XYZ file of C-alpha atoms in Angstrom:
450
model
C 94.974 104.979 127.140
C 95.940 105.027 123.422
C 94.853 102.051 121.355
C 97.874 102.316 119.060
C 101.408 103.035 120.361
C 103.332 105.950 118.898
C 105.729 105.153 116.042
C 109.252 106.292 116.920
C 111.197 104.985 113.930
C 112.483 106.717 110.785
C 110.460 109.504 109.170
C 107.527 108.041 107.245
C 107.361 110.653 104.484
C 110.994 109.992 103.559
C 110.115 106.311 103.193
C 107.036 107.141 101.108
C 108.914 109.276 98.547
C 111.971 107.031 98.257
C 112.726 105.832 94.731
C 112.483 102.195 95.794
C 109.071 102.578 97.440
C 107.518 104.666 94.649
C 108.864 102.303 91.987
C 107.350 99.310 93.799
C 104.062 101.212 94.098
C 104.053 101.937 90.363
C 104.768 98.274 89.526
C 101.891 97.125 91.721
C 99.459 99.654 90.277
C 100.494 98.629 86.772
C 100.251 94.920 87.615
C 96.745 95.285 89.066
C 95.312 96.610 85.793
C 94.660 94.031 83.092
C 96.429 94.670 79.817
C 93.121 94.807 77.954
C 91.860 97.581 80.255
C 94.940 99.784 80.360
C 93.545 102.016 77.649
C 90.374 102.603 79.737
C 91.939 102.946 83.175
C 91.758 106.706 83.566
C 90.451 108.756 86.445
C 88.801 112.134 86.015
C 91.953 113.550 84.385
C 91.533 111.177 81.397
C 95.150 109.987 81.790
C 95.237 106.236 81.215
C 97.920 103.877 82.440
C 99.346 103.765 78.916
C 99.579 107.562 78.894
C 101.267 107.617 82.286
C 103.657 104.846 81.308
C 104.799 106.756 78.231
C 106.911 108.985 80.474
C 106.627 107.277 83.821
C 110.069 108.208 85.159
C 109.378 111.919 84.668
C 105.890 111.493 86.097
C 107.299 109.736 89.159
C 109.924 112.430 89.691
C 107.232 115.121 89.624
C 105.001 113.094 91.968
C 107.832 112.569 94.454
C 108.642 116.301 94.421
C 105.001 117.219 95.057
C 104.668 114.742 97.925
C 107.922 115.901 99.492
C 107.168 119.625 99.204
C 103.529 119.373 100.308
C 101.953 120.796 97.125
C 100.422 117.439 96.117
C 96.626 117.525 95.856
C 94.543 114.516 94.783
C 91.907 114.784 92.090
C 88.317 113.744 92.866
C 87.653 110.060 92.320
C 85.454 108.830 89.490
C 82.756 106.594 90.915
C 81.286 103.597 89.131
C 78.939 100.899 90.406
C 79.429 97.161 90.055
C 76.923 94.403 90.920
C 77.271 92.573 94.218
C 77.299 88.792 94.295
C 74.544 88.937 96.939
C 72.465 91.421 94.942
C 72.406 95.173 94.581
C 75.321 97.361 93.575
C 78.567 98.507 95.139
C 80.238 101.858 94.450
C 83.921 101.771 93.492
C 86.154 104.846 93.298
C 88.469 105.035 90.280
C 91.397 107.276 91.104
C 93.743 109.050 88.736
C 96.843 106.943 88.024
C 99.152 109.297 89.916
C 96.815 109.207 92.926
C 96.779 105.400 92.829
C 100.571 105.342 92.881
C 100.705 107.842 95.756
C 98.152 105.897 97.800
C 99.955 102.620 97.186
C 103.248 104.203 98.271
C 101.700 105.351 101.560
C 99.990 101.988 102.087
C 103.289 100.127 101.665
C 104.832 102.210 104.449
C 101.877 102.149 106.855
C 100.906 98.479 106.509
C 103.965 97.194 108.436
C 103.240 99.716 111.204
C 99.677 98.565 111.867
C 99.612 94.934 110.735
C 101.366 93.483 113.842
C 98.902 95.332 116.101
C 95.711 93.884 114.603
C 94.052 90.957 116.401
C 93.865 87.448 114.990
C 90.056 87.670 114.829
C 90.398 90.039 111.838
C 90.840 88.327 108.466
C 89.856 90.852 105.786
C 92.686 92.190 103.594
C 95.307 90.905 106.023
C 98.681 89.353 105.277
C 98.787 85.551 105.034
C 95.115 85.002 105.962
C 91.843 85.295 104.118
C 88.478 83.658 103.518
C 89.573 79.995 104.030
C 91.147 80.773 107.398
C 88.135 82.801 108.562
C 85.692 80.033 107.602
C 87.892 77.396 109.240
C 87.936 79.345 112.497
C 84.148 79.538 112.611
C 83.977 75.766 112.065
C 86.574 75.219 114.781
C 84.492 77.209 117.281
C 81.485 75.083 116.349
C 83.497 71.901 116.958
C 84.238 73.220 120.456
C 80.524 73.190 121.255
C 79.614 76.781 120.397
C 76.451 75.976 118.484
C 74.859 79.432 118.134
C 76.019 82.199 115.813
C 75.421 85.927 115.492
C 75.738 86.463 111.750
C 76.004 90.223 111.218
C 76.869 92.806 108.580
C 77.726 96.487 109.140
C 75.420 98.778 107.181
C 77.155 100.784 104.413
C 80.444 100.446 106.231
C 82.834 102.256 103.898
C 80.332 105.072 103.336
C 79.876 105.740 107.075
C 83.463 105.779 108.362
C 83.789 108.948 110.457
C 86.818 110.992 109.376
C 87.412 112.537 112.782
C 87.459 109.179 114.555
C 89.686 107.632 111.901
C 92.178 110.509 111.915
C 92.215 110.403 115.703
C 93.214 106.722 115.611
C 95.866 107.421 112.997
C 97.354 110.250 115.047
C 97.954 107.840 117.921
C 100.394 105.880 115.755
C 101.614 108.502 113.271
C 103.330 111.655 114.454
C 103.801 113.280 111.050
C 101.279 115.971 110.018
C 102.350 115.667 106.361
C 101.314 111.983 106.191
C 98.082 112.628 108.098
C 97.288 115.492 105.735
C 97.728 113.211 102.727
C 95.275 110.687 104.158
C 92.804 113.416 105.046
C 92.960 114.794 101.501
C 92.192 111.384 100.040
C 89.254 110.978 102.398
C 87.938 114.423 101.461
C 88.489 114.088 97.712
C 84.929 112.841 97.211
C 83.678 111.170 94.052
C 82.140 112.096 90.708
C 79.145 109.990 89.730
C 78.728 108.553 86.277
C 78.986 105.462 84.135
C 82.419 103.993 83.601
C 82.340 104.640 79.888
C 80.823 108.113 80.173
C 82.874 111.171 79.137
C 85.605 111.693 81.686
C 85.368 115.478 81.759
C 82.927 118.235 80.791
C 83.497 120.653 77.964
C 86.095 123.401 78.559
C 83.359 126.002 78.966
C 81.963 123.932 81.853
C 85.367 123.805 83.461
C 85.775 127.558 83.190
C 82.346 128.044 84.717
C 83.316 125.692 87.566
C 86.445 127.697 88.318
C 84.547 131.001 88.185
C 81.845 129.591 90.458
C 84.475 128.462 92.951
C 85.992 131.938 93.027
C 82.577 133.548 93.468
C 81.743 131.262 96.385
C 85.005 132.155 98.072
C 84.461 135.901 97.620
C 80.858 135.766 98.832
C 81.667 133.707 101.891
C 84.731 135.805 102.747
C 82.571 138.949 102.649
C 79.973 137.469 105.035
C 82.184 135.481 107.411
C 83.370 136.992 110.702
C 87.111 137.330 111.069
C 88.479 134.848 113.619
C 92.051 134.117 114.732
C 93.834 131.537 112.608
C 96.643 130.597 115.004
C 96.419 126.892 115.964
C 97.063 125.652 119.498
C 100.759 125.039 120.042
C 100.188 121.612 121.582
C 98.369 120.184 118.527
C 100.651 119.553 115.591
C 97.694 118.785 113.348
C 95.553 121.736 114.355
C 96.639 123.591 111.205
C 94.241 121.266 109.382
C 91.434 121.665 111.893
C 89.062 122.598 109.066
C 89.184 118.940 108.034
C 87.496 117.816 111.249
C 84.713 120.325 112.126
C 83.370 120.307 115.669
C 80.212 121.527 117.340
C 81.627 124.951 118.146
C 82.468 125.607 114.513
C 78.944 124.608 113.488
C 77.365 126.911 116.055
C 79.379 129.865 114.849
C 78.384 129.225 111.256
C 81.097 129.488 108.631
C 84.678 129.013 109.892
C 87.067 131.360 108.098
C 89.827 128.800 108.393
C 87.849 126.472 106.152
C 87.581 129.127 103.464
C 91.238 129.957 103.632
C 92.162 126.282 103.378
C 89.800 125.745 100.460
C 91.071 128.837 98.671
C 94.652 127.720 99.245
C 93.960 124.579 97.232
C 93.768 126.550 94.009
C 97.355 127.787 93.836
C 99.064 124.442 94.696
C 96.828 122.649 92.210
C 97.735 125.083 89.427
C 101.376 124.888 90.436
C 101.233 121.100 90.247
C 99.681 121.254 86.778
C 102.429 123.639 85.589
C 105.169 121.377 86.950
C 103.653 118.370 85.219
C 103.200 120.147 81.888
C 106.653 119.314 80.399
C 106.146 115.642 81.225
C 102.627 115.402 79.811
C 103.315 116.691 76.298
C 102.973 113.193 74.883
C 99.535 112.872 76.482
C 98.069 115.797 74.641
C 96.906 119.337 75.281
C 93.235 118.442 75.831
C 93.915 115.934 78.610
C 96.442 118.224 80.248
C 93.845 120.997 80.325
C 91.315 118.584 81.796
C 93.668 117.546 84.599
C 94.766 121.088 85.440
C 91.283 122.581 85.326
C 89.809 119.829 87.462
C 92.571 120.136 90.030
C 92.109 123.913 90.256
C 88.364 124.137 89.815
C 86.646 120.939 90.922
C 88.768 120.412 94.005
C 88.687 124.027 95.171
C 85.016 124.647 94.414
C 84.072 121.258 95.827
C 85.903 121.976 99.067
C 84.194 125.368 99.408
C 80.792 123.824 98.765
C 81.433 121.147 101.358
C 82.491 123.689 103.974
C 79.479 125.911 103.242
C 76.880 123.146 103.365
C 78.235 120.410 105.603
C 76.219 120.042 108.804
C 78.069 117.120 110.359
C 81.446 115.450 110.534
C 82.558 114.215 107.096
C 82.177 110.493 106.568
C 83.093 107.845 104.039
C 86.174 106.113 102.619
C 85.679 105.332 98.904
C 86.369 101.725 97.984
C 88.905 101.217 95.230
C 92.007 102.908 96.645
C 94.960 100.888 97.885
C 94.747 102.530 101.309
C 91.035 101.962 101.956
C 91.241 98.338 103.268
C 93.983 99.281 105.735
C 92.016 102.303 106.963
C 88.907 100.127 107.312
C 90.751 97.647 109.545
C 92.274 100.468 111.601
C 88.814 101.948 112.157
C 87.367 98.646 113.448
C 90.369 97.740 115.622
C 88.756 99.333 118.738
C 85.667 97.198 118.075
C 87.805 94.045 117.882
C 89.504 94.932 121.165
C 86.221 95.653 122.943
C 84.504 92.467 121.807
C 87.399 90.113 122.567
C 87.954 91.769 125.969
C 84.383 90.674 126.818
C 85.270 87.097 125.921
C 83.413 87.093 122.594
C 84.533 84.553 119.963
C 84.659 86.977 117.062
C 85.557 86.250 113.447
C 85.517 89.400 111.291
C 86.212 89.868 107.598
C 86.024 93.647 107.034
C 82.328 94.496 107.608
C 81.104 90.860 107.780
C 81.346 89.252 111.202
C 80.310 86.149 113.098
C 80.135 85.676 116.873
C 80.016 82.063 118.066
C 78.155 81.421 121.332
C 77.160 78.489 123.543
C 73.442 79.328 123.755
C 70.777 81.472 122.175
C 70.633 83.736 125.225
C 74.376 84.312 125.025
C 74.020 85.084 121.318
C 71.305 87.667 122.077
C 73.570 89.363 124.625
C 76.467 89.285 122.134
C 74.293 90.936 119.480
C 73.317 93.736 121.867
C 76.966 94.256 122.836
C 77.858 94.417 119.144
C 75.314 97.171 118.526
C 76.585 99.213 121.486
C 80.246 98.925 120.517
C 79.566 99.830 116.889
C 77.534 102.845 118.013
C 80.652 104.306 119.646
C 82.183 104.320 116.154
C 79.021 105.819 114.613
C 78.235 102.545 112.860
C 75.077 100.435 112.729
C 74.198 96.897 111.720
C 72.314 96.011 108.569
C 69.173 94.484 110.064
C 68.324 92.695 106.826
C 71.612 90.791 106.965
C 71.892 90.294 110.729
C 70.430 87.284 112.534
C 70.919 84.763 115.323
C 71.098 81.226 113.957
C 71.762 77.723 115.214
C 74.893 76.357 113.624
C 73.101 73.000 113.199
C 70.684 74.691 110.774
C 73.544 75.832 108.545
C 75.421 79.116 108.297
C 76.429 81.193 105.267
C 79.659 83.150 105.790
C 81.803 84.814 103.107
C 80.066 82.850 100.373
C 80.734 79.511 102.098
C 78.042 77.204 103.479
C 78.947 75.841 106.893
C 77.195 72.930 108.587
C 78.003 70.506 111.428
C 80.345 67.698 110.466
C 78.813 64.236 110.367
C 80.453 61.826 112.764
C 80.163 58.088 113.302
C 80.614 56.410 116.690
C 83.914 57.389 118.271
C 86.366 54.875 119.720
C 86.077 55.138 123.486
C 82.384 55.961 123.780
C 80.752 53.914 126.549
C 84.006 52.457 127.937
C 84.290 52.132 131.725
C 87.835 50.754 132.173
C 91.216 50.744 130.471
C 90.953 46.935 130.037
C 87.895 47.493 127.832
C 89.789 50.215 125.991
C 92.684 47.857 125.328
C 90.382 45.175 123.902
C 88.606 47.765 121.740
C 91.919 49.066 120.367
C 93.048 45.495 119.627
C 89.806 44.749 117.772
C 90.101 47.931 115.702
C 93.721 47.121 114.806
C 92.812 43.548 113.822
C 89.945 44.705 111.602
C 92.172 47.304 109.937
C 94.908 44.699 109.349
C 92.390 42.278 107.850
C 91.136 44.966 105.425
C 94.705 45.665 104.333
C 95.419 41.966 103.750
C 92.217 41.512 101.722
C 93.186 44.446 99.559
C 96.656 43.059 99.009
C 95.227 39.673 97.956
C 92.940 41.336 95.417
C 95.883 43.264 93.981
C 97.981 40.070 93.617
C 95.102 38.246 91.909
C 94.771 41.134 89.497
C 98.446 40.915 88.525
C 98.322 37.089 88.129
C 95.360 37.243 85.780
């Protein structure tokens, strides 16, 4: 039984490339970059937000045409590391400005499709809820007598998302190969490693060598690979992109010719895209235009060939930093949410951080084992260093907030055996409260008289 129902409304790609949607995406991308950093906001193409904004209407027209016609290809992301509040570092992908706009445009269309289907135990990057609501729910479970917690963290979550599983979940809801292909390309784009302030591109001779190397890899592999039929099954609309989700059979046979053809086909659309953008990028400068075109033709194509030649398992990872990544991360863990809540677990999840509230330590141990099994079906594991079973009375740290039992005084009604006693107790409480109010009023009048 599908987890997500099929979308039967208007075509999604038409919504993505509409002027209204792309304009809103551009405004949000622009608004998310601080003014002081707009001169250093470039991806690997060295095009900053200021450069893009210089002729943004022409840039947007070209981007819409590429998305609509299917020739759009994302550039590799530039990866930088930032320190974590809890220690260590976290990798962030910095996309080219045009890729950020395209991702935001797709996210704006897909978010309303998936958001109503998510469960209320999920709080990360959701509409109208966040950290305060997640923490409050944990405290509410504790008030209900659930005094034991499984405090867990998924190990390297974004880096271990399985592309085949994710695309399979997306296909349940989305019946448009063009949109699925866009998402797959962003997942496969990979990342370049380097410091944020490092040069954004190699020297032109390095770029030429990269392109030549990509062509040589294609020719060598084409000469050695066996010829296999390329016709996809008629009942699978997405089978034309089967090279993006390799299976065991393809690995046993060695190199799949379809992968080489797909990788080689990236070169021409990338060059075509660079040529179509050329009139609109004159104000940016010849050097940056060459960087963007060469990287699109060389780095993407050669990188894809290298991945297909050397990959031994299903591709994994969703780089953090793109507008679409949080939505994809919640989609990927939706089966986990369903499985855990169907077993009666009191789950509170904020992306890869989760808490399970239980009535006893034994129940918490069983919940932890169930968590491991359900995550294993998604090819995920727990971070043992950040996973524990704890008594709520000893304190709990969740999403940077310290939670502890609330201190309570004696409650009205404790020890009562009849409603007559309850009536007298209520009368005494009311009289004491009234007396405190009158004493306060007398002090206030004395203060005015003096």
